[in-house]
Amino acid sequence: MANTPLTPENFEKLLSSLNPDRDLAGQEFELLWLKLCEFFRARRCHCGEDLADEAINRLARKLAEGEDVHDVMRYSHGLARLIWLEYLRKPDTNHVPLDDSPVSTISPIDHLQKKQEDQFYLHCLQQLPEEERTLIIAYCEYEGQVLHEVREKLANSLGISLVALRIRITRIRKKLEICLAKCLKQGASKMK
């Protein structure tokens, strides 16, 4: 799946299609992005934020190319569905999830594997530069209603937009996922 870059011109076109009022357009953009993330999470995609970004980027490109989109939400849902199907067909979609979904019953073997994965995660976290480690911890620390406010404050403290913050977080998560996959692979080979 090609990652379509989001140009400033395409982003402006997307915002203006969401709402003529810049502030309201920003809020609608956030809502759209969150709904896309939820779409991918509901389908157990481990890189849901990346896929949501790709859907946004493709939507912005289509709008910039002059595509006549009457209902942006519905159109983006269709794009998300196509991206999800691409994701399913892709052979390397077995990414290591950063947050495990709750498991109702855990066997002792599963518990040991989870403990080992947690140790690998902490190891990978320590491998990050201090600035990236602090940022990813601050970004993932909160849940619920407070989450959006905290992330907005975090972006403001860095002097960047929420989109730029998400891009930074996505890059950091990719590093962690690569490190985790490497650790898990090495751990599995030692068990043989």
PDB file of C-alpha atoms in Angstrom, residues 4-171:
ATOM      1  CA  THR A   4       0.329   9.034  -0.348  1.00  0.00           C
ATOM      2  CA  PRO A   5       2.011  12.235   0.848  1.00  0.00           C
ATOM      3  CA  LEU A   6      -0.255  15.009   2.097  1.00  0.00           C
ATOM      4  CA  THR A   7       0.759  18.304   0.540  1.00  0.00           C
ATOM      5  CA  PRO A   8      -0.192  21.621   2.155  1.00  0.00           C
ATOM      6  CA  GLU A   9      -2.366  22.455  -0.876  1.00  0.00           C
ATOM      7  CA  ASN A  10      -4.244  19.160  -0.619  1.00  0.00           C
ATOM      8  CA  PHE A  11      -4.687  19.642   3.124  1.00  0.00           C
ATOM      9  CA  GLU A  12      -6.151  23.125   2.569  1.00  0.00           C
ATOM     10  CA  LYS A  13      -8.558  21.747  -0.045  1.00  0.00           C
ATOM     11  CA  LEU A  14      -9.648  19.041   2.396  1.00  0.00           C
ATOM     12  CA  LEU A  15     -10.233  21.549   5.195  1.00  0.00           C
ATOM     13  CA  SER A  16     -12.268  23.834   2.942  1.00  0.00           C
ATOM     14  CA  SER A  17     -14.407  20.866   1.829  1.00  0.00           C
ATOM     15  CA  LEU A  18     -15.145  20.022   5.476  1.00  0.00           C
ATOM     16  CA  ASN A  19     -16.245  23.529   6.478  1.00  0.00           C
ATOM     17  CA  PRO A  20     -15.655  27.075   5.209  1.00  0.00           C
ATOM     18  CA  ASP A  21     -14.906  28.193   8.803  1.00  0.00           C
ATOM     19  CA  ARG A  22     -11.256  27.251   9.483  1.00  0.00           C
ATOM     20  CA  ASP A  23     -11.790  26.445  13.190  1.00  0.00           C
ATOM     21  CA  LEU A  24     -14.840  24.276  12.508  1.00  0.00           C
ATOM     22  CA  ALA A  25     -13.002  22.595   9.633  1.00  0.00           C
ATOM     23  CA  GLY A  26     -10.189  21.699  12.038  1.00  0.00           C
ATOM     24  CA  GLN A  27     -12.673  20.172  14.476  1.00  0.00           C
ATOM     25  CA  GLU A  28     -14.372  18.213  11.702  1.00  0.00           C
ATOM     26  CA  PHE A  29     -10.988  17.035  10.486  1.00  0.00           C
ATOM     27  CA  GLU A  30     -10.184  15.721  13.978  1.00  0.00           C
ATOM     28  CA  LEU A  31     -13.542  13.959  14.152  1.00  0.00           C
ATOM     29  CA  LEU A  32     -13.026  12.418  10.721  1.00  0.00           C
ATOM     30  CA  TRP A  33      -9.572  11.167  11.678  1.00  0.00           C
ATOM     31  CA  LEU A  34     -10.840   9.704  14.951  1.00  0.00           C
ATOM     32  CA  LYS A  35     -13.695   7.917  13.169  1.00  0.00           C
ATOM     33  CA  LEU A  36     -11.256   6.455  10.662  1.00  0.00           C
ATOM     34  CA  CYS A  37      -8.987   5.254  13.481  1.00  0.00           C
ATOM     35  CA  GLU A  38     -11.970   3.614  15.139  1.00  0.00           C
ATOM     36  CA  PHE A  39     -12.941   1.979  11.829  1.00  0.00           C
ATOM     37  CA  PHE A  40      -9.512   0.326  11.599  1.00  0.00           C
ATOM     38  CA  ARG A  41      -9.296  -0.555  15.292  1.00  0.00           C
ATOM     39  CA  ALA A  42     -12.698  -2.257  15.079  1.00  0.00           C
ATOM     40  CA  ARG A  43     -11.193  -4.450  12.362  1.00  0.00           C
ATOM     41  CA  ARG A  44      -8.187  -5.289  14.555  1.00  0.00           C
ATOM     42  CA  CYS A  45      -5.641  -3.410  12.428  1.00  0.00           C
ATOM     43  CA  HIS A  46      -2.533  -2.905  14.539  1.00  0.00           C
ATOM     44  CA  CYS A  47      -1.515   0.181  12.583  1.00  0.00           C
ATOM     45  CA  GLY A  48      -4.946   1.868  12.589  1.00  0.00           C
ATOM     46  CA  GLU A  49      -3.544   5.392  12.909  1.00  0.00           C
ATOM     47  CA  ASP A  50      -1.288   4.851   9.900  1.00  0.00           C
ATOM     48  CA  LEU A  51      -4.209   3.536   7.865  1.00  0.00           C
ATOM     49  CA  ALA A  52      -6.393   6.463   8.979  1.00  0.00           C
ATOM     50  CA  ASP A  53      -3.636   8.838   7.861  1.00  0.00           C
ATOM     51  CA  GLU A  54      -3.508   7.070   4.505  1.00  0.00           C
ATOM     52  CA  ALA A  55      -7.293   7.403   4.100  1.00  0.00           C
ATOM     53  CA  ILE A  56      -7.060  11.134   4.896  1.00  0.00           C
ATOM     54  CA  ASN A  57      -4.186  11.570   2.461  1.00  0.00           C
ATOM     55  CA  ARG A  58      -6.041   9.799  -0.340  1.00  0.00           C
ATOM     56  CA  LEU A  59      -9.198  11.795   0.362  1.00  0.00           C
ATOM     57  CA  ALA A  60      -7.233  15.058   0.211  1.00  0.00           C
ATOM     58  CA  ARG A  61      -5.577  13.992  -3.048  1.00  0.00           C
ATOM     59  CA  LYS A  62      -8.936  13.060  -4.612  1.00  0.00           C
ATOM     60  CA  LEU A  63     -10.402  16.423  -3.630  1.00  0.00           C
ATOM     61  CA  ALA A  64      -7.358  18.243  -5.033  1.00  0.00           C
ATOM     62  CA  GLU A  65      -7.749  16.307  -8.290  1.00  0.00           C
ATOM     63  CA  GLY A  66     -11.271  17.687  -8.574  1.00  0.00           C
ATOM     64  CA  GLU A  67     -13.254  14.644  -7.441  1.00  0.00           C
ATOM     65  CA  ASP A  68     -16.839  15.702  -6.735  1.00  0.00           C
ATOM     66  CA  VAL A  69     -17.433  14.541  -3.150  1.00  0.00           C
ATOM     67  CA  HIS A  70     -20.878  15.363  -1.748  1.00  0.00           C
ATOM     68  CA  ASP A  71     -20.521  13.513   1.569  1.00  0.00           C
ATOM     69  CA  VAL A  72     -16.936  13.567   2.828  1.00  0.00           C
ATOM     70  CA  MET A  73     -17.643  11.195   5.734  1.00  0.00           C
ATOM     71  CA  ARG A  74     -19.237   8.556   3.519  1.00  0.00           C
ATOM     72  CA  TYR A  75     -16.547   8.922   0.859  1.00  0.00           C
ATOM     73  CA  SER A  76     -13.750   8.582   3.439  1.00  0.00           C
ATOM     74  CA  HIS A  77     -15.487   5.483   4.850  1.00  0.00           C
ATOM     75  CA  GLY A  78     -15.379   3.969   1.357  1.00  0.00           C
ATOM     76  CA  LEU A  79     -11.682   4.819   1.055  1.00  0.00           C
ATOM     77  CA  ALA A  80     -11.056   3.299   4.487  1.00  0.00           C
ATOM     78  CA  ARG A  81     -12.788   0.103   3.423  1.00  0.00           C
ATOM     79  CA  LEU A  82     -10.574  -0.153   0.323  1.00  0.00           C
ATOM     80  CA  ILE A  83      -7.437   0.522   2.382  1.00  0.00           C
ATOM     81  CA  TRP A  84      -8.523  -2.139   4.875  1.00  0.00           C
ATOM     82  CA  LEU A  85      -8.919  -4.665   2.039  1.00  0.00           C
ATOM     83  CA  GLU A  86      -5.422  -3.748   0.799  1.00  0.00           C
ATOM     84  CA  TYR A  87      -4.160  -4.225   4.352  1.00  0.00           C
ATOM     85  CA  LEU A  88      -5.686  -7.719   4.510  1.00  0.00           C
ATOM     86  CA  ARG A  89      -4.078  -8.729   1.208  1.00  0.00           C
ATOM     87  CA  LYS A  90      -0.655  -7.440   2.232  1.00  0.00           C
ATOM     88  CA  PRO A  91       1.606 -10.300   3.372  1.00  0.00           C
ATOM     89  CA  ASP A  92       3.398  -8.322   6.113  1.00  0.00           C
ATOM     90  CA  THR A  93       0.321  -7.257   8.094  1.00  0.00           C
ATOM     91  CA  ASN A  94       1.362  -9.233  11.131  1.00  0.00           C
ATOM     92  CA  HIS A  95       2.720  -6.171  12.932  1.00  0.00           C
ATOM     93  CA  VAL A  96       3.332  -6.439  16.641  1.00  0.00           C
ATOM     94  CA  PRO A  97       0.569  -4.498  18.433  1.00  0.00           C
ATOM     95  CA  LEU A  98       1.681  -1.882  20.947  1.00  0.00           C
ATOM     96  CA  ASP A  99      -1.433  -2.258  23.069  1.00  0.00           C
ATOM     97  CA  ASP A 100      -2.763  -5.758  23.597  1.00  0.00           C
ATOM     98  CA  SER A 101      -6.498  -6.250  23.589  1.00  0.00           C
ATOM     99  CA  PRO A 102      -7.891  -7.717  26.805  1.00  0.00           C
ATOM    100  CA  VAL A 103      -7.918 -11.495  26.992  1.00  0.00           C
ATOM    101  CA  SER A 104     -10.598 -13.232  29.042  1.00  0.00           C
ATOM    102  CA  THR A 105      -8.575 -16.328  29.996  1.00  0.00           C
ATOM    103  CA  ILE A 106      -4.792 -16.398  30.109  1.00  0.00           C
ATOM    104  CA  SER A 107      -2.913 -19.657  30.296  1.00  0.00           C
ATOM    105  CA  PRO A 108       0.419 -19.825  32.147  1.00  0.00           C
ATOM    106  CA  ILE A 109       2.255 -20.023  28.807  1.00  0.00           C
ATOM    107  CA  ASP A 110       0.391 -16.954  27.526  1.00  0.00           C
ATOM    108  CA  HIS A 111       1.220 -15.164  30.769  1.00  0.00           C
ATOM    109  CA  LEU A 112       4.951 -15.921  30.346  1.00  0.00           C
ATOM    110  CA  GLN A 113       4.850 -14.790  26.721  1.00  0.00           C
ATOM    111  CA  LYS A 114       3.078 -11.574  27.735  1.00  0.00           C
ATOM    112  CA  LYS A 115       5.676 -10.962  30.441  1.00  0.00           C
ATOM    113  CA  GLN A 116       8.457 -11.521  27.911  1.00  0.00           C
ATOM    114  CA  GLU A 117       6.775  -9.161  25.413  1.00  0.00           C
ATOM    115  CA  ASP A 118       6.499  -6.528  28.148  1.00  0.00           C
ATOM    116  CA  GLN A 119      10.230  -6.891  28.856  1.00  0.00           C
ATOM    117  CA  PHE A 120      10.978  -6.571  25.140  1.00  0.00           C
ATOM    118  CA  TYR A 121       8.749  -3.500  24.946  1.00  0.00           C
ATOM    119  CA  LEU A 122      10.587  -1.855  27.853  1.00  0.00           C
ATOM    120  CA  HIS A 123      13.915  -2.750  26.220  1.00  0.00           C
ATOM    121  CA  CYS A 124      12.777  -1.177  22.925  1.00  0.00           C
ATOM    122  CA  LEU A 125      11.463   1.874  24.739  1.00  0.00           C
ATOM    123  CA  GLN A 126      14.888   2.337  26.352  1.00  0.00           C
ATOM    124  CA  GLN A 127      16.531   2.153  22.916  1.00  0.00           C
ATOM    125  CA  LEU A 128      14.679   5.295  21.796  1.00  0.00           C
ATOM    126  CA  PRO A 129      16.308   8.711  22.171  1.00  0.00           C
ATOM    127  CA  GLU A 130      15.180  10.430  25.400  1.00  0.00           C
ATOM    128  CA  GLU A 131      13.031  12.986  23.549  1.00  0.00           C
ATOM    129  CA  GLU A 132      11.132  10.301  21.591  1.00  0.00           C
ATOM    130  CA  ARG A 133      10.689   8.101  24.667  1.00  0.00           C
ATOM    131  CA  THR A 134       9.256  11.008  26.689  1.00  0.00           C
ATOM    132  CA  LEU A 135       6.960  11.991  23.812  1.00  0.00           C
ATOM    133  CA  ILE A 136       5.496   8.506  23.220  1.00  0.00           C
ATOM    134  CA  ILE A 137       4.931   7.965  26.948  1.00  0.00           C
ATOM    135  CA  ALA A 138       3.178  11.334  27.302  1.00  0.00           C
ATOM    136  CA  TYR A 139       1.099  10.637  24.177  1.00  0.00           C
ATOM    137  CA  CYS A 140      -0.090   7.192  25.311  1.00  0.00           C
ATOM    138  CA  GLU A 141      -0.492   7.940  29.010  1.00  0.00           C
ATOM    139  CA  TYR A 142      -4.153   9.026  29.093  1.00  0.00           C
ATOM    140  CA  GLU A 143      -7.483   7.584  27.946  1.00  0.00           C
ATOM    141  CA  GLY A 144     -11.044   8.759  27.376  1.00  0.00           C
ATOM    142  CA  GLN A 145     -12.220  12.369  27.177  1.00  0.00           C
ATOM    143  CA  VAL A 146      -9.031  13.772  28.666  1.00  0.00           C
ATOM    144  CA  LEU A 147      -6.970  12.158  25.898  1.00  0.00           C
ATOM    145  CA  HIS A 148      -7.766  14.729  23.209  1.00  0.00           C
ATOM    146  CA  GLU A 149      -7.086  17.670  25.534  1.00  0.00           C
ATOM    147  CA  VAL A 150      -3.763  16.237  26.683  1.00  0.00           C
ATOM    148  CA  ARG A 151      -2.627  15.550  23.135  1.00  0.00           C
ATOM    149  CA  GLU A 152      -3.665  19.039  22.066  1.00  0.00           C
ATOM    150  CA  LYS A 153      -1.610  20.532  24.934  1.00  0.00           C
ATOM    151  CA  LEU A 154       1.292  18.286  24.015  1.00  0.00           C
ATOM    152  CA  ALA A 155       1.185  19.469  20.389  1.00  0.00           C
ATOM    153  CA  ASN A 156       0.967  23.100  21.523  1.00  0.00           C
ATOM    154  CA  SER A 157       3.930  22.664  23.870  1.00  0.00           C
ATOM    155  CA  LEU A 158       5.967  21.380  20.920  1.00  0.00           C
ATOM    156  CA  GLY A 159       4.703  24.189  18.676  1.00  0.00           C
ATOM    157  CA  ILE A 160       3.209  21.771  16.150  1.00  0.00           C
ATOM    158  CA  SER A 161      -0.268  20.759  14.962  1.00  0.00           C
ATOM    159  CA  LEU A 162      -2.060  17.610  16.119  1.00  0.00           C
ATOM    160  CA  VAL A 163      -1.484  16.100  12.685  1.00  0.00           C
ATOM    161  CA  ALA A 164       2.262  16.734  12.959  1.00  0.00           C
ATOM    162  CA  LEU A 165       2.208  15.233  16.465  1.00  0.00           C
ATOM    163  CA  ARG A 166       0.447  12.111  15.156  1.00  0.00           C
ATOM    164  CA  ILE A 167       3.023  11.802  12.388  1.00  0.00           C
ATOM    165  CA  ARG A 168       5.849  11.943  14.949  1.00  0.00           C
ATOM    166  CA  ILE A 169       4.093   9.370  17.127  1.00  0.00           C
ATOM    167  CA  THR A 170       3.522   7.100  14.121  1.00  0.00           C
ATOM    168  CA  ARG A 171       7.242   7.210  13.303  1.00  0.00           C
TER     169      ARG A 171
END
